[in-house]
Amino acid sequence: MTYLLLFLEFAKISLVCVGGGYASMPLIQASVVDSYHWLTLPEFIDIFTISQMTPGPIGINAATFAGMKIAGLAGAISATMGFVTPSIFLCIALAKIIFKYGELGAIQGILNGLRPAVMALIAAACIGFVLLAVWDVEDLPQDFFSSANPIGAIILIGALIAARKKISAIKLLIACGFAGLILGNLF
């Protein structure tokens, strides 16, 4: 039953996941952390982090890792197939529509309306991740400055600066991992 539920949950996420893998993260979190309590938020953040570091689309990687954590290899297969299956059919259908009617104002209007929604989903996920990375909480802390983890804040600021300077994502992840290892052991 768990395998079917994993398949259906990730299929549902895939159906409404507009904007790629990053936009799927708050939806996956809502399902596996908030609704079913299969994972804790720190476990989910770890899965999100690993999903970014491994080759392939982040949404599919997250589904695979979450399924594996929840129900082993069969869970990984169920979650991954659930995430991928609707996308295959939606992509084929949308490709036909866009190639045939893509120049219509209604199609362009829909796409223009979806872009801000996708950015809102990504921003909401980012805010939650920053709170967990710097304050180790899910909601904004009342003692904002005094409860911040200085190591997390330093790494976050350094990573933002490096990302703005177009440092490769792989180099950035490796550097931040080493910084966390070194700073975590020093302090």
PDB file of C-alpha atoms in Angstrom:
ATOM      1  CA  MET A   1       0.000   0.000   0.000  1.00  0.00           C
ATOM      2  CA  THR A   2       2.879   2.382   0.775  1.00  0.00           C
ATOM      3  CA  TYR A   3       4.268   1.882  -2.728  1.00  0.00           C
ATOM      4  CA  LEU A   4       0.965   2.774  -4.357  1.00  0.00           C
ATOM      5  CA  LEU A   5       0.620   5.813  -2.090  1.00  0.00           C
ATOM      6  CA  LEU A   6       4.147   6.955  -2.985  1.00  0.00           C
ATOM      7  CA  PHE A   7       3.366   6.536  -6.683  1.00  0.00           C
ATOM      8  CA  LEU A   8       0.101   8.477  -6.400  1.00  0.00           C
ATOM      9  CA  GLU A   9       1.546  11.290  -4.252  1.00  0.00           C
ATOM     10  CA  PHE A  10       4.478  11.869  -6.571  1.00  0.00           C
ATOM     11  CA  ALA A  11       2.200  11.594  -9.621  1.00  0.00           C
ATOM     12  CA  LYS A  12      -0.031  14.269  -8.081  1.00  0.00           C
ATOM     13  CA  ILE A  13       3.000  16.496  -7.440  1.00  0.00           C
ATOM     14  CA  SER A  14       4.224  15.959 -10.983  1.00  0.00           C
ATOM     15  CA  LEU A  15       0.857  16.937 -12.440  1.00  0.00           C
ATOM     16  CA  VAL A  16       0.870  20.357 -10.796  1.00  0.00           C
ATOM     17  CA  CYS A  17       4.616  20.953 -10.769  1.00  0.00           C
ATOM     18  CA  VAL A  18       5.027  23.795 -13.212  1.00  0.00           C
ATOM     19  CA  GLY A  19       8.463  25.302 -13.542  1.00  0.00           C
ATOM     20  CA  GLY A  20      10.846  22.434 -13.070  1.00  0.00           C
ATOM     21  CA  GLY A  21      12.453  20.667 -10.185  1.00  0.00           C
ATOM     22  CA  TYR A  22      12.945  23.623  -7.854  1.00  0.00           C
ATOM     23  CA  ALA A  23       9.252  24.434  -8.074  1.00  0.00           C
ATOM     24  CA  SER A  24       8.480  20.848  -7.045  1.00  0.00           C
ATOM     25  CA  MET A  25      10.389  21.108  -3.759  1.00  0.00           C
ATOM     26  CA  PRO A  26       7.665  22.892  -1.733  1.00  0.00           C
ATOM     27  CA  LEU A  27       5.105  20.441  -3.102  1.00  0.00           C
ATOM     28  CA  ILE A  28       7.229  17.428  -2.198  1.00  0.00           C
ATOM     29  CA  GLN A  29       7.863  18.948   1.230  1.00  0.00           C
ATOM     30  CA  ALA A  30       4.145  19.513   1.789  1.00  0.00           C
ATOM     31  CA  SER A  31       3.479  15.869   1.012  1.00  0.00           C
ATOM     32  CA  VAL A  32       6.323  13.934   2.616  1.00  0.00           C
ATOM     33  CA  VAL A  33       6.970  16.245   5.590  1.00  0.00           C
ATOM     34  CA  ASP A  34       3.742  18.085   6.362  1.00  0.00           C
ATOM     35  CA  SER A  35       0.952  15.725   5.290  1.00  0.00           C
ATOM     36  CA  TYR A  36       2.276  12.197   5.729  1.00  0.00           C
ATOM     37  CA  HIS A  37       5.150  12.885   8.164  1.00  0.00           C
ATOM     38  CA  TRP A  38       7.270  10.329   6.330  1.00  0.00           C
ATOM     39  CA  LEU A  39      10.303  12.604   6.722  1.00  0.00           C
ATOM     40  CA  THR A  40      11.353  15.367   9.067  1.00  0.00           C
ATOM     41  CA  LEU A  41      12.230  18.770   7.616  1.00  0.00           C
ATOM     42  CA  PRO A  42      15.971  18.244   8.238  1.00  0.00           C
ATOM     43  CA  GLU A  43      15.764  14.869   6.446  1.00  0.00           C
ATOM     44  CA  PHE A  44      13.982  16.561   3.551  1.00  0.00           C
ATOM     45  CA  ILE A  45      16.614  19.321   3.388  1.00  0.00           C
ATOM     46  CA  ASP A  46      19.313  16.633   3.270  1.00  0.00           C
ATOM     47  CA  ILE A  47      17.471  14.926   0.398  1.00  0.00           C
ATOM     48  CA  PHE A  48      17.126  18.277  -1.391  1.00  0.00           C
ATOM     49  CA  THR A  49      20.861  18.901  -0.955  1.00  0.00           C
ATOM     50  CA  ILE A  50      21.832  15.449  -2.223  1.00  0.00           C
ATOM     51  CA  SER A  51      19.413  15.829  -5.129  1.00  0.00           C
ATOM     52  CA  GLN A  52      21.258  18.960  -6.242  1.00  0.00           C
ATOM     53  CA  MET A  53      24.636  17.266  -6.057  1.00  0.00           C
ATOM     54  CA  THR A  54      23.729  14.206  -8.114  1.00  0.00           C
ATOM     55  CA  PRO A  55      23.346  14.117 -11.895  1.00  0.00           C
ATOM     56  CA  GLY A  56      19.865  14.405 -13.320  1.00  0.00           C
ATOM     57  CA  PRO A  57      16.772  16.521 -12.778  1.00  0.00           C
ATOM     58  CA  ILE A  58      16.392  17.630  -9.172  1.00  0.00           C
ATOM     59  CA  GLY A  59      12.693  16.742  -8.899  1.00  0.00           C
ATOM     60  CA  ILE A  60      13.262  13.193 -10.087  1.00  0.00           C
ATOM     61  CA  ASN A  61      16.313  12.844  -7.847  1.00  0.00           C
ATOM     62  CA  ALA A  62      14.319  14.100  -4.860  1.00  0.00           C
ATOM     63  CA  ALA A  63      11.495  11.652  -5.601  1.00  0.00           C
ATOM     64  CA  THR A  64      13.988   8.798  -5.840  1.00  0.00           C
ATOM     65  CA  PHE A  65      15.837   9.700  -2.638  1.00  0.00           C
ATOM     66  CA  ALA A  66      12.616  10.355  -0.702  1.00  0.00           C
ATOM     67  CA  GLY A  67      11.110   7.067  -1.883  1.00  0.00           C
ATOM     68  CA  MET A  68      14.286   5.235  -0.879  1.00  0.00           C
ATOM     69  CA  LYS A  69      14.288   6.804   2.584  1.00  0.00           C
ATOM     70  CA  ILE A  70      10.581   6.063   3.073  1.00  0.00           C
ATOM     71  CA  ALA A  71      10.290   2.525   1.687  1.00  0.00           C
ATOM     72  CA  GLY A  72      13.603   1.260   0.348  1.00  0.00           C
ATOM     73  CA  LEU A  73      14.355   0.358  -3.256  1.00  0.00           C
ATOM     74  CA  ALA A  74      10.737  -0.422  -4.169  1.00  0.00           C
ATOM     75  CA  GLY A  75       9.738   2.934  -2.649  1.00  0.00           C
ATOM     76  CA  ALA A  76      12.382   4.708  -4.734  1.00  0.00           C
ATOM     77  CA  ILE A  77      11.067   3.061  -7.893  1.00  0.00           C
ATOM     78  CA  SER A  78       7.443   3.847  -6.985  1.00  0.00           C
ATOM     79  CA  ALA A  79       8.112   7.514  -6.194  1.00  0.00           C
ATOM     80  CA  THR A  80      10.283   7.997  -9.282  1.00  0.00           C
ATOM     81  CA  MET A  81       7.772   6.350 -11.617  1.00  0.00           C
ATOM     82  CA  GLY A  82       4.997   8.410 -10.017  1.00  0.00           C
ATOM     83  CA  PHE A  83       6.940  11.606 -10.638  1.00  0.00           C
ATOM     84  CA  VAL A  84       7.922  10.735 -14.214  1.00  0.00           C
ATOM     85  CA  THR A  85       4.787   9.099 -15.628  1.00  0.00           C
ATOM     86  CA  PRO A  86       2.432  12.121 -15.695  1.00  0.00           C
ATOM     87  CA  SER A  87       5.226  14.314 -17.059  1.00  0.00           C
ATOM     88  CA  ILE A  88       5.670  12.088 -20.079  1.00  0.00           C
ATOM     89  CA  PHE A  89       2.010  12.355 -21.039  1.00  0.00           C
ATOM     90  CA  LEU A  90       1.764  16.063 -20.170  1.00  0.00           C
ATOM     91  CA  CYS A  91       4.881  16.911 -22.177  1.00  0.00           C
ATOM     92  CA  ILE A  92       3.582  15.119 -25.242  1.00  0.00           C
ATOM     93  CA  ALA A  93       0.168  16.812 -24.982  1.00  0.00           C
ATOM     94  CA  LEU A  94       1.615  20.280 -24.277  1.00  0.00           C
ATOM     95  CA  ALA A  95       4.164  19.970 -27.059  1.00  0.00           C
ATOM     96  CA  LYS A  96       1.370  19.277 -29.524  1.00  0.00           C
ATOM     97  CA  ILE A  97      -0.667  22.237 -28.230  1.00  0.00           C
ATOM     98  CA  ILE A  98       2.237  24.697 -28.146  1.00  0.00           C
ATOM     99  CA  PHE A  99       3.536  23.738 -31.576  1.00  0.00           C
ATOM    100  CA  LYS A 100       0.055  24.081 -33.019  1.00  0.00           C
ATOM    101  CA  TYR A 101      -1.322  27.066 -31.040  1.00  0.00           C
ATOM    102  CA  GLY A 102       1.741  28.607 -29.362  1.00  0.00           C
ATOM    103  CA  GLU A 103       1.377  31.968 -31.028  1.00  0.00           C
ATOM    104  CA  LEU A 104      -2.147  32.506 -29.678  1.00  0.00           C
ATOM    105  CA  GLY A 105      -2.504  35.240 -27.087  1.00  0.00           C
ATOM    106  CA  ALA A 106      -4.287  32.905 -24.668  1.00  0.00           C
ATOM    107  CA  ILE A 107      -1.359  30.466 -24.600  1.00  0.00           C
ATOM    108  CA  GLN A 108       1.117  33.311 -24.120  1.00  0.00           C
ATOM    109  CA  GLY A 109      -1.094  34.747 -21.357  1.00  0.00           C
ATOM    110  CA  ILE A 110      -1.155  31.432 -19.523  1.00  0.00           C
ATOM    111  CA  LEU A 111       2.632  31.100 -19.763  1.00  0.00           C
ATOM    112  CA  ASN A 112       3.105  34.700 -18.582  1.00  0.00           C
ATOM    113  CA  GLY A 113       0.824  34.011 -15.623  1.00  0.00           C
ATOM    114  CA  LEU A 114       2.639  30.826 -14.650  1.00  0.00           C
ATOM    115  CA  ARG A 115       6.111  32.409 -14.488  1.00  0.00           C
ATOM    116  CA  PRO A 116       5.438  34.526 -11.356  1.00  0.00           C
ATOM    117  CA  ALA A 117       3.709  31.573  -9.677  1.00  0.00           C
ATOM    118  CA  VAL A 118       6.753  29.399 -10.304  1.00  0.00           C
ATOM    119  CA  MET A 119       9.022  32.079  -8.860  1.00  0.00           C
ATOM    120  CA  ALA A 120       6.804  32.318  -5.766  1.00  0.00           C
ATOM    121  CA  LEU A 121       7.077  28.559  -5.222  1.00  0.00           C
ATOM    122  CA  ILE A 122      10.844  28.666  -5.570  1.00  0.00           C
ATOM    123  CA  ALA A 123      11.123  31.709  -3.265  1.00  0.00           C
ATOM    124  CA  ALA A 124       8.950  30.056  -0.605  1.00  0.00           C
ATOM    125  CA  ALA A 125      11.174  26.976  -0.661  1.00  0.00           C
ATOM    126  CA  CYS A 126      14.306  29.164  -0.469  1.00  0.00           C
ATOM    127  CA  ILE A 127      13.035  31.060   2.561  1.00  0.00           C
ATOM    128  CA  GLY A 128      12.315  27.809   4.378  1.00  0.00           C
ATOM    129  CA  PHE A 129      15.756  26.452   3.519  1.00  0.00           C
ATOM    130  CA  VAL A 130      17.494  29.646   4.691  1.00  0.00           C
ATOM    131  CA  LEU A 131      15.640  29.516   8.009  1.00  0.00           C
ATOM    132  CA  LEU A 132      16.725  25.924   8.514  1.00  0.00           C
ATOM    133  CA  ALA A 133      20.319  26.530   7.365  1.00  0.00           C
ATOM    134  CA  VAL A 134      20.945  29.638   9.467  1.00  0.00           C
ATOM    135  CA  TRP A 135      18.533  29.334  12.404  1.00  0.00           C
ATOM    136  CA  ASP A 136      17.689  25.594  12.447  1.00  0.00           C
ATOM    137  CA  VAL A 137      13.977  26.428  12.640  1.00  0.00           C
ATOM    138  CA  GLU A 138      11.032  26.206  10.251  1.00  0.00           C
ATOM    139  CA  ASP A 139       9.460  29.580  11.127  1.00  0.00           C
ATOM    140  CA  LEU A 140      11.031  32.999  11.544  1.00  0.00           C
ATOM    141  CA  PRO A 141      12.638  33.150  15.011  1.00  0.00           C
ATOM    142  CA  GLN A 142      11.705  35.921  17.431  1.00  0.00           C
ATOM    143  CA  ASP A 143      15.306  36.467  18.507  1.00  0.00           C
ATOM    144  CA  PHE A 144      16.398  36.887  14.898  1.00  0.00           C
ATOM    145  CA  PHE A 145      20.042  37.890  15.352  1.00  0.00           C
ATOM    146  CA  SER A 146      21.008  36.188  18.590  1.00  0.00           C
ATOM    147  CA  SER A 147      19.727  32.751  17.554  1.00  0.00           C
ATOM    148  CA  ALA A 148      21.448  32.678  14.161  1.00  0.00           C
ATOM    149  CA  ASN A 149      24.110  30.052  13.559  1.00  0.00           C
ATOM    150  CA  PRO A 150      27.148  32.144  12.583  1.00  0.00           C
ATOM    151  CA  ILE A 151      28.732  29.286  10.610  1.00  0.00           C
ATOM    152  CA  GLY A 152      25.564  28.793   8.563  1.00  0.00           C
ATOM    153  CA  ALA A 153      25.272  32.552   8.000  1.00  0.00           C
ATOM    154  CA  ILE A 154      28.916  32.865   6.880  1.00  0.00           C
ATOM    155  CA  ILE A 155      28.614  29.939   4.468  1.00  0.00           C
ATOM    156  CA  LEU A 156      25.293  31.263   3.110  1.00  0.00           C
ATOM    157  CA  ILE A 157      26.691  34.756   2.491  1.00  0.00           C
ATOM    158  CA  GLY A 158      29.879  33.350   0.937  1.00  0.00           C
ATOM    159  CA  ALA A 159      27.846  31.017  -1.281  1.00  0.00           C
ATOM    160  CA  LEU A 160      25.583  33.866  -2.420  1.00  0.00           C
ATOM    161  CA  ILE A 161      28.603  35.995  -3.337  1.00  0.00           C
ATOM    162  CA  ALA A 162      30.233  33.087  -5.177  1.00  0.00           C
ATOM    163  CA  ALA A 163      26.995  32.274  -7.007  1.00  0.00           C
ATOM    164  CA  ARG A 164      26.647  35.909  -8.144  1.00  0.00           C
ATOM    165  CA  LYS A 165      30.218  35.721  -9.487  1.00  0.00           C
ATOM    166  CA  LYS A 166      29.115  32.705 -11.571  1.00  0.00           C
ATOM    167  CA  ILE A 167      31.284  30.146  -9.718  1.00  0.00           C
ATOM    168  CA  SER A 168      30.423  26.653 -10.956  1.00  0.00           C
ATOM    169  CA  ALA A 169      27.744  24.915  -8.887  1.00  0.00           C
ATOM    170  CA  ILE A 170      29.974  21.878  -8.366  1.00  0.00           C
ATOM    171  CA  LYS A 171      32.893  23.982  -7.097  1.00  0.00           C
ATOM    172  CA  LEU A 172      30.498  25.951  -4.890  1.00  0.00           C
ATOM    173  CA  LEU A 173      28.989  22.815  -3.328  1.00  0.00           C
ATOM    174  CA  ILE A 174      32.414  21.267  -2.726  1.00  0.00           C
ATOM    175  CA  ALA A 175      33.755  24.491  -1.202  1.00  0.00           C
ATOM    176  CA  CYS A 176      30.723  24.912   1.065  1.00  0.00           C
ATOM    177  CA  GLY A 177      30.958  21.281   2.162  1.00  0.00           C
ATOM    178  CA  PHE A 178      34.590  21.749   3.116  1.00  0.00           C
ATOM    179  CA  ALA A 179      33.815  25.084   4.793  1.00  0.00           C
ATOM    180  CA  GLY A 180      31.127  23.396   6.880  1.00  0.00           C
ATOM    181  CA  LEU A 181      33.505  20.591   7.797  1.00  0.00           C
ATOM    182  CA  ILE A 182      36.337  22.929   8.756  1.00  0.00           C
ATOM    183  CA  LEU A 183      34.294  25.625  10.486  1.00  0.00           C
ATOM    184  CA  GLY A 184      32.121  23.044  12.245  1.00  0.00           C
ATOM    185  CA  ASN A 185      35.214  21.405  13.732  1.00  0.00           C
ATOM    186  CA  LEU A 186      36.902  24.697  14.668  1.00  0.00           C
ATOM    187  CA  PHE A 187      33.941  26.177  16.512  1.00  0.00           C
TER     188      PHE A 187
END
